[in-house]
Tab-separated table of C-alpha atoms in Angstrom:
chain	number	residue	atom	x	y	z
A	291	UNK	CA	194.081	249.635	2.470
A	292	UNK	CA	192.704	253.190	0.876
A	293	UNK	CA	190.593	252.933	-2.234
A	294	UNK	CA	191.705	255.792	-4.635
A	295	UNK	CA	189.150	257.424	-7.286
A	296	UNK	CA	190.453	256.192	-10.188
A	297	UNK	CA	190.259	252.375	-8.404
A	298	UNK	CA	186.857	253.171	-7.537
A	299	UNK	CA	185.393	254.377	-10.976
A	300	UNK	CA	187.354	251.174	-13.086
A	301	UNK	CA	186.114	248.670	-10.395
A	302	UNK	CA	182.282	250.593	-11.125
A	303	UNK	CA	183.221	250.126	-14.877
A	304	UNK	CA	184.482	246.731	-14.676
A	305	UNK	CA	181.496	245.409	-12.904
A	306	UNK	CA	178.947	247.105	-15.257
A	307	UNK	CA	180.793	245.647	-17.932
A	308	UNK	CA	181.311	241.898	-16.335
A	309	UNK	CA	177.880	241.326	-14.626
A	310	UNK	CA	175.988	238.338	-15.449
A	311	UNK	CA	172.878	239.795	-14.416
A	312	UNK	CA	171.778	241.274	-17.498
A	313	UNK	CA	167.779	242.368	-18.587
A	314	UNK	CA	166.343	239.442	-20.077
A	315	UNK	CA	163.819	241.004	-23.057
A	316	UNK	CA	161.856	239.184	-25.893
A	317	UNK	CA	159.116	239.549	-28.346
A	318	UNK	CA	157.325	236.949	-29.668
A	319	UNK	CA	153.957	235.858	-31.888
A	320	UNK	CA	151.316	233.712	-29.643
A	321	UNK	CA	148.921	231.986	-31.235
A	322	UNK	CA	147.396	230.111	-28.125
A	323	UNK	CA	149.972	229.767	-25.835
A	324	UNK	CA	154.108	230.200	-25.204
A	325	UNK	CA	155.656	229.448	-22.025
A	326	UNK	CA	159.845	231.027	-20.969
A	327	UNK	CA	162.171	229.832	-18.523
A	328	UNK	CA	164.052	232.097	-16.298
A	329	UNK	CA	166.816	229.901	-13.809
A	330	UNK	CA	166.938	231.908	-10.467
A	331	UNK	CA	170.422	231.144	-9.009
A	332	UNK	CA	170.120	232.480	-5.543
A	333	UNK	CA	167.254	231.974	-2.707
A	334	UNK	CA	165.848	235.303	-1.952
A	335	UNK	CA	166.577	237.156	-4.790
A	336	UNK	CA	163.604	239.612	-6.043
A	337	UNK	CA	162.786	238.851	-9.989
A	338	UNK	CA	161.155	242.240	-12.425
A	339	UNK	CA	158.637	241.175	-14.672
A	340	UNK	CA	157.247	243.084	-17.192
A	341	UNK	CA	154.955	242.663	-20.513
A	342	UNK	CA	153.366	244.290	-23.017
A	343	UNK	CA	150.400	243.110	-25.932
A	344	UNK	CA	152.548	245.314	-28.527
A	345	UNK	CA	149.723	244.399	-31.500
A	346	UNK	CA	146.799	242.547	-32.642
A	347	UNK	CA	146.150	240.856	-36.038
A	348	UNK	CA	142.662	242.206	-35.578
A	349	UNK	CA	141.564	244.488	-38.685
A	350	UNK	CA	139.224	246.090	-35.384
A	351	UNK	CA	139.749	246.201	-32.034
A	352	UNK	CA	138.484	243.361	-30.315
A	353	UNK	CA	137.037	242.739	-26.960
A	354	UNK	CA	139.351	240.056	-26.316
A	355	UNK	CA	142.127	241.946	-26.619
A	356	UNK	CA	144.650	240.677	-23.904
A	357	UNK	CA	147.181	237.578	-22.581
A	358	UNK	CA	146.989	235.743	-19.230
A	359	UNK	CA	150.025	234.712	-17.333
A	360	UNK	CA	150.966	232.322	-15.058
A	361	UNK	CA	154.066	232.281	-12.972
A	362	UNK	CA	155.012	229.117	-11.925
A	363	UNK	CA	158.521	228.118	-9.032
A	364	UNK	CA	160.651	225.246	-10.130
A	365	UNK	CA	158.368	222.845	-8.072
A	366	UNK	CA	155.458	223.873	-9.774
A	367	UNK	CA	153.567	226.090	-7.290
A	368	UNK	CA	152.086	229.060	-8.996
A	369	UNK	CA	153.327	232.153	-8.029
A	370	UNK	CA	151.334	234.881	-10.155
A	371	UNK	CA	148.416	234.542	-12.200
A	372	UNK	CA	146.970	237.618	-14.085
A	373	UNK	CA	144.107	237.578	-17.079
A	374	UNK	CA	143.189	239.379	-19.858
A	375	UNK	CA	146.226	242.011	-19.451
A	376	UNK	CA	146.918	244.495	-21.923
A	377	UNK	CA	150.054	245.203	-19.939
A	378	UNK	CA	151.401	244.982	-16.159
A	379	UNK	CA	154.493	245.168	-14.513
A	380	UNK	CA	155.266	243.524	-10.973
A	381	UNK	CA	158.285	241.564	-8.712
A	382	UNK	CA	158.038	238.810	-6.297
A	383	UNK	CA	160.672	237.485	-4.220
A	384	UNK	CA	162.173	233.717	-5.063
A	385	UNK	CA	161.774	231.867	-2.321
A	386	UNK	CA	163.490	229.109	-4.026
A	387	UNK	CA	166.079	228.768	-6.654
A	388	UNK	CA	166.085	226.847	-10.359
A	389	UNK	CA	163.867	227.351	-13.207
A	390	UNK	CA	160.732	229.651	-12.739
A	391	UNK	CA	158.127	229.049	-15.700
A	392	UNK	CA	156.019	232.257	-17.056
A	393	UNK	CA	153.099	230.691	-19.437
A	394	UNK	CA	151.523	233.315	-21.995
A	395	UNK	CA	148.077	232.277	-23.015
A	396	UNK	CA	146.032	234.033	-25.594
A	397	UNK	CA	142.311	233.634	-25.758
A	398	UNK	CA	141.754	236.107	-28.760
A	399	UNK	CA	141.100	234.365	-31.861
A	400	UNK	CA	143.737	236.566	-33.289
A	401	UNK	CA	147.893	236.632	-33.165
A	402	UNK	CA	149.438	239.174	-30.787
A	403	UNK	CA	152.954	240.409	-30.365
A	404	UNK	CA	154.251	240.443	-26.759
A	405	UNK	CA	157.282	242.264	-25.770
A	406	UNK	CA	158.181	240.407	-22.246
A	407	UNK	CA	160.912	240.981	-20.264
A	408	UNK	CA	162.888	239.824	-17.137
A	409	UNK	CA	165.493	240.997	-14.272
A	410	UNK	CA	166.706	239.165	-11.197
A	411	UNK	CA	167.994	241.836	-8.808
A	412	UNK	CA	171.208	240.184	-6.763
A	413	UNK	CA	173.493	241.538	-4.528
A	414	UNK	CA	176.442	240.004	-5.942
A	415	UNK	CA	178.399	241.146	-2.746
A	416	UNK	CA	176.607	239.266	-0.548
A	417	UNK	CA	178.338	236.669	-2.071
A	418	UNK	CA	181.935	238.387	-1.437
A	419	UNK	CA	184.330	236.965	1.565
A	420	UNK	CA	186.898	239.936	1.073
A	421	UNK	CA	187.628	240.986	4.828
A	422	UNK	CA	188.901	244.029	4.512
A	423	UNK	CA	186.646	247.044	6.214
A	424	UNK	CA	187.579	249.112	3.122
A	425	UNK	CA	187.164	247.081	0.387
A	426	UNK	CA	183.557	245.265	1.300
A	427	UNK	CA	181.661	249.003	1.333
A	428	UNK	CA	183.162	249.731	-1.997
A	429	UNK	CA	181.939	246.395	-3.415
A	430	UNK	CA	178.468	247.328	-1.424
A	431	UNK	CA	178.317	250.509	-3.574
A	432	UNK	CA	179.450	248.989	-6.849
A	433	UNK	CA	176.469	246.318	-6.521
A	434	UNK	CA	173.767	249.236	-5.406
A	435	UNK	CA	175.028	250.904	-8.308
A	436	UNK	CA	174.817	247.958	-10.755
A	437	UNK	CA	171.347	247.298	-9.428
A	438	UNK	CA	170.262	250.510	-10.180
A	439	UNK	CA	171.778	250.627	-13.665
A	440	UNK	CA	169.360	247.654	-14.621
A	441	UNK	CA	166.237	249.084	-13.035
A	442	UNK	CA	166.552	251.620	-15.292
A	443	UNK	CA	167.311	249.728	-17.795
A	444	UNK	CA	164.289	247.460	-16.931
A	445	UNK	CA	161.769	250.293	-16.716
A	446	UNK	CA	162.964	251.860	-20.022
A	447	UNK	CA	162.011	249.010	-21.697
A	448	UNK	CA	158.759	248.740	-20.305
A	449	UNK	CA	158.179	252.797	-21.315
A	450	UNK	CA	159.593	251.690	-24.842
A	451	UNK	CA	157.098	248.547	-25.411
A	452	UNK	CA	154.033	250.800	-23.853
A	453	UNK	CA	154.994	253.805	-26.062
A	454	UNK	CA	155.377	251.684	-28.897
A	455	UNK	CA	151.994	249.981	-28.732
A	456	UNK	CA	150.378	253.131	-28.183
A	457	UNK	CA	152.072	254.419	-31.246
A	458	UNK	CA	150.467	251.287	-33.474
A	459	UNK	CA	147.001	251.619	-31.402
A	460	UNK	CA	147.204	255.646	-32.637
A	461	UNK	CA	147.867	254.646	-36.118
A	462	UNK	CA	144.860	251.707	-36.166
A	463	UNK	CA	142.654	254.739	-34.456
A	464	UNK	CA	143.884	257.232	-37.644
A	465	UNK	CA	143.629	254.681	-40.367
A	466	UNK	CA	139.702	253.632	-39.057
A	467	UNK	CA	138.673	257.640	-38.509
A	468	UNK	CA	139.802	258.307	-42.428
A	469	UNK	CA	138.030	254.844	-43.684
A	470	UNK	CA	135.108	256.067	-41.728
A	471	UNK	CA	135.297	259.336	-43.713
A	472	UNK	CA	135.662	257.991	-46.747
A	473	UNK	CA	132.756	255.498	-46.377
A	474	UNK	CA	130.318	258.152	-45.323
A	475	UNK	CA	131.580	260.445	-47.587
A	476	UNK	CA	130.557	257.718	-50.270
A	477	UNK	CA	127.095	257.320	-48.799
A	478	UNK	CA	127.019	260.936	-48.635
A	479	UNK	CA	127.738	260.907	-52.223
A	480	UNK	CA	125.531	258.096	-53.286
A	481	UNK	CA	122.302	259.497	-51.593
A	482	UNK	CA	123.000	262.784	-53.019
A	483	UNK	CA	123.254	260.624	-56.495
A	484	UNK	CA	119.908	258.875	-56.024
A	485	UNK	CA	117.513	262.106	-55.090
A	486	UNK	CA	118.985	263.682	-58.094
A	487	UNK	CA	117.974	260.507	-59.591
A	488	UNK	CA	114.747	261.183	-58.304
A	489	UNK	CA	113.355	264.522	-58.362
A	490	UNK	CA	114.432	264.226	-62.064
A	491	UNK	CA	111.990	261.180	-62.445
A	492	UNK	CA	109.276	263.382	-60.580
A	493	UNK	CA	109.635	265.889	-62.626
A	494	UNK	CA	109.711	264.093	-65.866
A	495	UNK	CA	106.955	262.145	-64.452
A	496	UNK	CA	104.917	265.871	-64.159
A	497	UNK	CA	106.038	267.383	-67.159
A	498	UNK	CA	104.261	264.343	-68.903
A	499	UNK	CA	101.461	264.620	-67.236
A	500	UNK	CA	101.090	268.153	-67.790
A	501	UNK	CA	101.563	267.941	-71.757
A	502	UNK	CA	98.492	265.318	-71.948
């Protein structure tokens, strides 16, 4: 059996289009702690995680800026464990399948916003018992081509959530400079204000003197 063009690009199309393995991406508010579930359906198959501390409630920076996390498999073992991240992006291979647990907690007595994300890279024709010597490479392509479709997706997302927090960390950075300003600008003002004050009182002070 020959695989024409045409058959090749609509079976690319309709497996872009039908794949369940989509980018799993949300943003949420912790206060203390939030934990997600992720169900890994195959052994072996290599999960993308990414996050990013998108904003603090902090007026200032603060020290304590930062979320750990704790990967967990479905019979408890921990897996990853990272603290005080700003942001990181990493993989590990499941070793087992079901639910995988990733625990956010924040240690900052301040809300932060944390764009997280998850993808669970599978070979879907692994899976495939087509025996046809023409047909199995073109499924072999389709699902190195799907897999590549989400890793881009994946990493744009992480470029997104990084730019984006830079953008807010900028605009913090730009509103404290012109408060700065304007508070020395005020003591500036106010110092200038009080030696007026007081070379006037000197010299009143010497006039009088001078007239007795």
């Amino acid at each position: 059996m020959k695989i024409g063009f045409q058959e090749f690009v609509a079976a690319i199309l309709l497996a872009f289009l039908c794949c369940p393995n989509a980018v799993f991406g949300i943003r949420f508010v912790i206060d203390r702690e939030e934990c997600f579930s992720h169900n890994v359906k195959y052994e072996g198959d290599t999960i993308h995680v990414s996050f990013v501390v998108i904003k603090s409630d902090s007026t200032w920076h603060s020290s304590h800026e930062g979320v750990d996390l704790v990967v967990k498999g479905p019979t408890g073992d921990q897996i990853q464990d990272y603290r005080d991240k700003i942001s990181d992006k990493f993989e590990f291979v499941a070793h087992q399948k079901g639910v995988h647990r990733f625990c956010f907690s924040n240690k900052s007595p301040y809300y932060e916003t944390v764009d997280f994300d998850v993808h669970e890279s599978h070979f879907t024709y692994y899976d495939q018992h087509a025996k046809d010597e023409h047909f199995n490479p073109l499924l072999e392509q389709i699902s190195k081509l799907e897999e590549a479709l989400y890793n881009i997706q994946f990493e744009q997302h992480w470029l997104e959530a990084q730019t984006e927090r830079q953008a807010i960390v900028n605009e913090a950075m730009s509103k404290r400079a012109v408060h700065k300003a304007i508070y020395e600008s005020a003591a500036l003002i106010g110092a200038s204000v009080l030696q007026v004050y007081l070379l006037r009182h000197l010299f009143e002070r010497k006039l009088g003197m001078s007239r007795v």
